[in-house]
Tab-separated table of C-alpha atoms in Angstrom:
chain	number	residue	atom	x	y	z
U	15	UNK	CA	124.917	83.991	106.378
U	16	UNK	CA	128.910	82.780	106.218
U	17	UNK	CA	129.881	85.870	107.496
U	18	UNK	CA	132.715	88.761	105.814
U	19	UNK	CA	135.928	87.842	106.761
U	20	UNK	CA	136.063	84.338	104.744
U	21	UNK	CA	133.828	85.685	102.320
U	22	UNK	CA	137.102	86.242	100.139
U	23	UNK	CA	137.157	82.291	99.620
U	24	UNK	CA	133.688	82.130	98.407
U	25	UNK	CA	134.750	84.987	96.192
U	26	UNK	CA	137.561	83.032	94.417
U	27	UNK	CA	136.022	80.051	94.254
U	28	UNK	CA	132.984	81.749	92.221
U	29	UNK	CA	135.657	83.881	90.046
U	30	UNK	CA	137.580	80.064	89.460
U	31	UNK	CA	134.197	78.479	88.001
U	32	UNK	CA	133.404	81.330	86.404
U	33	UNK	CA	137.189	81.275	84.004
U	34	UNK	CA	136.517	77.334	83.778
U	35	UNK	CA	132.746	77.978	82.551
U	36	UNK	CA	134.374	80.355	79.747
U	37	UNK	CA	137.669	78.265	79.045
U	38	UNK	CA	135.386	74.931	79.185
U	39	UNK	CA	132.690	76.699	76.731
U	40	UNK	CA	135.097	77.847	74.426
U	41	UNK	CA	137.344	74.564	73.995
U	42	UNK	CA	134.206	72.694	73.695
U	43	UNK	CA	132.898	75.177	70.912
U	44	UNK	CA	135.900	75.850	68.460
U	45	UNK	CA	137.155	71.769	69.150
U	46	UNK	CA	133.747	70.092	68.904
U	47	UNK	CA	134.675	68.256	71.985
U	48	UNK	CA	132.390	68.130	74.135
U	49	UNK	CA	132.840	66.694	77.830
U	50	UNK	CA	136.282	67.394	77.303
U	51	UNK	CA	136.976	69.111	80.611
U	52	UNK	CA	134.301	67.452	82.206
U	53	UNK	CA	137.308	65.951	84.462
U	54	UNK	CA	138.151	69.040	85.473
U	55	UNK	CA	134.611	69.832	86.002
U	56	UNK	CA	134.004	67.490	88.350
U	57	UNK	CA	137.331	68.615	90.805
U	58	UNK	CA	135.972	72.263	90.530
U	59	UNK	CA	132.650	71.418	91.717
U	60	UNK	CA	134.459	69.120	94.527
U	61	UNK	CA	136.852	71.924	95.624
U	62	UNK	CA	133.829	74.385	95.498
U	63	UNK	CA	131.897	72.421	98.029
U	64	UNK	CA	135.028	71.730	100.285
U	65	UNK	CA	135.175	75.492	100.560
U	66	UNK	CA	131.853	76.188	101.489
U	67	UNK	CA	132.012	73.281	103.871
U	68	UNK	CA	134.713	74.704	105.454
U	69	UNK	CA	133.744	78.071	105.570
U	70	UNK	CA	129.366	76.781	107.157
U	71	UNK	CA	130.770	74.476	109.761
U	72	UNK	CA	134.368	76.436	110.951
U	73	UNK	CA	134.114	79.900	110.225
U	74	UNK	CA	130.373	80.803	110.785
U	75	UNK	CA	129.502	84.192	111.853
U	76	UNK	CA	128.265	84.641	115.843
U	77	UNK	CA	124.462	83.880	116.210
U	78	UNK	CA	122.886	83.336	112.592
U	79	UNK	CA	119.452	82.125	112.583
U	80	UNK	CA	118.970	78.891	111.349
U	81	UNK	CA	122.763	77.729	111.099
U	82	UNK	CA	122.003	74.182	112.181
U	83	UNK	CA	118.970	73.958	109.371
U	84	UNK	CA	121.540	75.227	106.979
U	85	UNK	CA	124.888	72.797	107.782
U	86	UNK	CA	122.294	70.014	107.584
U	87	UNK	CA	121.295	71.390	104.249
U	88	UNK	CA	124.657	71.718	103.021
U	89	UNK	CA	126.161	68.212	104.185
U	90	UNK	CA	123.511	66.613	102.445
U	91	UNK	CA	124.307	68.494	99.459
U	92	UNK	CA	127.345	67.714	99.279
U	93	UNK	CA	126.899	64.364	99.488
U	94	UNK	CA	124.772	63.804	96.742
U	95	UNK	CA	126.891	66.581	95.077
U	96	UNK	CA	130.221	64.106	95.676
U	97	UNK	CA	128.569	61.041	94.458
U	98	UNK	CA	127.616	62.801	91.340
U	99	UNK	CA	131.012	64.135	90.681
U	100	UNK	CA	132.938	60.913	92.133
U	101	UNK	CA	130.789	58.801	89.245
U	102	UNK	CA	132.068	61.538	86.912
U	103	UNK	CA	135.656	60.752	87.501
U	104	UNK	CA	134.826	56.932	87.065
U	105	UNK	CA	134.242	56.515	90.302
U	106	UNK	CA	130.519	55.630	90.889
U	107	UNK	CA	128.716	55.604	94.376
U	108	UNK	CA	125.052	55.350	92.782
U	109	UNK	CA	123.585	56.050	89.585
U	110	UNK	CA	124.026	59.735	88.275
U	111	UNK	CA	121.075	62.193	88.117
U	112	UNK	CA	120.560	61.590	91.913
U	113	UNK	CA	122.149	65.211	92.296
U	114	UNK	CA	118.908	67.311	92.018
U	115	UNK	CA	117.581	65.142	95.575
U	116	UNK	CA	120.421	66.905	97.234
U	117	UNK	CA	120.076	70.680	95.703
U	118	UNK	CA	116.157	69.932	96.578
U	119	UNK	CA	116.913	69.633	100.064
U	120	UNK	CA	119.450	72.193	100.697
U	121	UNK	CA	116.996	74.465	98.975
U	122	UNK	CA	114.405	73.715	101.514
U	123	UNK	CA	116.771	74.452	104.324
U	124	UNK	CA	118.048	77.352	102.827
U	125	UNK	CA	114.937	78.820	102.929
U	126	UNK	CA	114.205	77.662	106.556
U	127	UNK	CA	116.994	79.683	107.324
U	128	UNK	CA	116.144	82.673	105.433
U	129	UNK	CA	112.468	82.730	107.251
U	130	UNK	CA	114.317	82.542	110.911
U	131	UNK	CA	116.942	85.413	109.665
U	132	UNK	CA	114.099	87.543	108.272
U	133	UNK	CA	111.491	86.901	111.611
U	134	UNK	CA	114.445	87.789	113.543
U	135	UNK	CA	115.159	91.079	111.603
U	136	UNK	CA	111.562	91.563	111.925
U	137	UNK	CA	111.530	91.324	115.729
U	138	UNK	CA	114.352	94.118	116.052
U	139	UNK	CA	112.824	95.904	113.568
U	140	UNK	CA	109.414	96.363	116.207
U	141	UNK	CA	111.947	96.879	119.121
U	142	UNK	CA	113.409	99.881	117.279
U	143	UNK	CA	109.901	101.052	116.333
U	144	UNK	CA	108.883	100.781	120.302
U	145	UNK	CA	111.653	102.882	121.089
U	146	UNK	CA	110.903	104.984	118.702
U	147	UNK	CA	107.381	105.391	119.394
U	148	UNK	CA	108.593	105.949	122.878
U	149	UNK	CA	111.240	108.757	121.785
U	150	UNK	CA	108.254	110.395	119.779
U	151	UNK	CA	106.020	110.572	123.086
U	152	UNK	CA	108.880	112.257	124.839
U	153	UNK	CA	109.451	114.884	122.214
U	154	UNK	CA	105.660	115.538	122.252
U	155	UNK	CA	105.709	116.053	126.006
U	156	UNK	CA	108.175	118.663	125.979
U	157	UNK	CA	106.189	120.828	123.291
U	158	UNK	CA	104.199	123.711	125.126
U	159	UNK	CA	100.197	122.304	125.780
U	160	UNK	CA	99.032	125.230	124.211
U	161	UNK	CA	99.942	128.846	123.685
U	162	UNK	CA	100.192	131.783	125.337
U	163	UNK	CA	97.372	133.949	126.207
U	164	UNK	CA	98.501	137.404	125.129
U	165	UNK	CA	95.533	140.352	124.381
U	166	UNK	CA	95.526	141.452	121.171
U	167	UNK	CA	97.957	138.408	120.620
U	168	UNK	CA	96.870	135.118	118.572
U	169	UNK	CA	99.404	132.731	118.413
U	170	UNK	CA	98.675	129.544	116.162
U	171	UNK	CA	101.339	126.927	116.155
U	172	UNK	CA	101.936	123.814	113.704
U	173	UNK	CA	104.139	121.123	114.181
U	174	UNK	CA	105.181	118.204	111.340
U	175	UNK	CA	108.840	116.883	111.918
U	176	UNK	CA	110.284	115.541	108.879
U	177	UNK	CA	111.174	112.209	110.181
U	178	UNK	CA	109.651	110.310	112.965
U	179	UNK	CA	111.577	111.811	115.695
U	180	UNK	CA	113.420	115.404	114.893
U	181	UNK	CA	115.145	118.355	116.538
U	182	UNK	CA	112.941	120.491	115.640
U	183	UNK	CA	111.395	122.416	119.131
U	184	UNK	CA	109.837	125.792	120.150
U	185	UNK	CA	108.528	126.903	123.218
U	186	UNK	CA	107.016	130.339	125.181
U	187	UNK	CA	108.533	132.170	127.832
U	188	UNK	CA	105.766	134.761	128.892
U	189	UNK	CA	107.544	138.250	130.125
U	190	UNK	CA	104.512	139.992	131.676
U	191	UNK	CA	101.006	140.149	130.469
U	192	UNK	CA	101.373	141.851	127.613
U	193	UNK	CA	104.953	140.280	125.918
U	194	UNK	CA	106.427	137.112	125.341
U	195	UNK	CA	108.990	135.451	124.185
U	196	UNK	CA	109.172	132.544	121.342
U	197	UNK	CA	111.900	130.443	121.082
U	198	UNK	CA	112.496	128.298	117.666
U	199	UNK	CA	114.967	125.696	117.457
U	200	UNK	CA	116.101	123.163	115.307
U	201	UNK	CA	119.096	120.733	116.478
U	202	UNK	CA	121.784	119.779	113.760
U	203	UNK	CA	120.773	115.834	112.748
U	204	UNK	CA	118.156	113.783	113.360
U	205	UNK	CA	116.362	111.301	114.868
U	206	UNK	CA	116.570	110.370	118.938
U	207	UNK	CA	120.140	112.398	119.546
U	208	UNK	CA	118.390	115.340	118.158
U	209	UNK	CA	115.351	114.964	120.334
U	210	UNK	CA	117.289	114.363	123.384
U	211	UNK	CA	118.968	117.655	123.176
U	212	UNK	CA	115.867	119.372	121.863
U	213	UNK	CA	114.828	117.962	125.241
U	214	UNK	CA	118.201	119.693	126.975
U	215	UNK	CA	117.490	122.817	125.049
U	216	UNK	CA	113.372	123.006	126.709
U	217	UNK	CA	114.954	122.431	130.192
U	218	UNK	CA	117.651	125.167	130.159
U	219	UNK	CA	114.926	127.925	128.092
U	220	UNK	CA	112.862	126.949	131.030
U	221	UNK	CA	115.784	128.220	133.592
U	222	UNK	CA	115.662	131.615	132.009
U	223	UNK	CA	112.357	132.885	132.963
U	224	UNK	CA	113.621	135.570	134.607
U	225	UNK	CA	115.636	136.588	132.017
U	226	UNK	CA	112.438	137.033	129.697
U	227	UNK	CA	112.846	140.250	128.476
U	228	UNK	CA	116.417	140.022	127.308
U	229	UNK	CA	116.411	137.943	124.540
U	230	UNK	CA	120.471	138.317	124.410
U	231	UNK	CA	120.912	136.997	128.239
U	232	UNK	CA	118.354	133.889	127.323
U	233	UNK	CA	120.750	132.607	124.725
């Protein structure tokens, strides 16, 4: 939701409380002292959130659902966050423990924000599957009706493209009554650019009708 390029901060500022967690744990540990970097503690956590501030309200990526839900969230986070760490560093604003009011909420409006980002995915998601649906009645519509009607001749034809829409075409240029010519093609790729010139390919076999018997001059 913040976006790549100042992804980087969020980075470092996750690598920095992750050496203090290990330098804190292990001071604490082989010293018996515990609390004894809590000081430092406390200007981590503050320096964490002035990143993240930074990076929600002045370098937000271009149209992210539920931005406004999510600033909201953080500020309040971070004040409740502040006044925990502020009473830390004997500076009290309230009484400690209120902390876990402020994750609460930003929680909430974190997931408000996920919901809007994933019904908005969802939305493009059905425009792509219109289109597609749309690309696979094309395709379909260039596919011979049925086959030719040759005596002694029983032509039986099968079609299942591997993905939704494929390259993957024939089609029947009739010669005379009594010879034909089949055509099998399968474009490079797949998908829509592979239909469309499965689609090119139908219109220029089409062309060659009177070219039927040559087989050499049709390509």
């Amino acid at each position: 939701m913040l976006g790549r390029g100042w992804k980087f901060t969020l980075r470092v500022g996750v690598w920095v409380t992750v050496i203090f967690a290990i330098v804190a744990v292990t001071v604490e540990t082989l010293f018996a002292a515990r609390g004894a970097l809590m000081t430092v503690n406390n200007l981590v956590v503050i320096l964490g959130m002035l990143i993240a501030m930074i990076n929600l309200f002045f370098r937000p990526p271009p149209a992210v659902p539920g931005m406004g839900a999510l600033r909201l969230g953080g500020v309040v986070l971070v004040i409740f966050a502040l006044g925990e760490n502020l009473a830390g560093l004997g500076l009290p604003v309230w009484p400690q423990g209120q902390e876990v009011i402020g994750f609460f909420f930003f929680t909430c409006c974190l997931g408000y924000a996920a919901a809007l980002r994933i019904a908005a995915k969802e939305k493009k998601l059905l425009a792509i599957e219109a289109e597609l649906e749309t690309a696979r009645r094309i395709q379909s519509s260039i596919l011979p009706e049925r086959a030719p009607q040759i005596p002694g001749l029983d032509v039986a034809v099968r079609y299942v493209p591997a993905a939704s829409v494929a390259g993957d075409f024939y089609d029947f240029l009739p010669a005379d009554g009594k010879r034909v010519g089949i055509l099998v093609a399968d474009v490079s790729g797949h998908g829509v650019p592979a239909a469309l010139i499965a689609s090119m390919v139908k219109v220029a076999f089409s062309s060659q009708a009177e070219r039927a018997e040559d087989p050499a001059a049709v390509l």
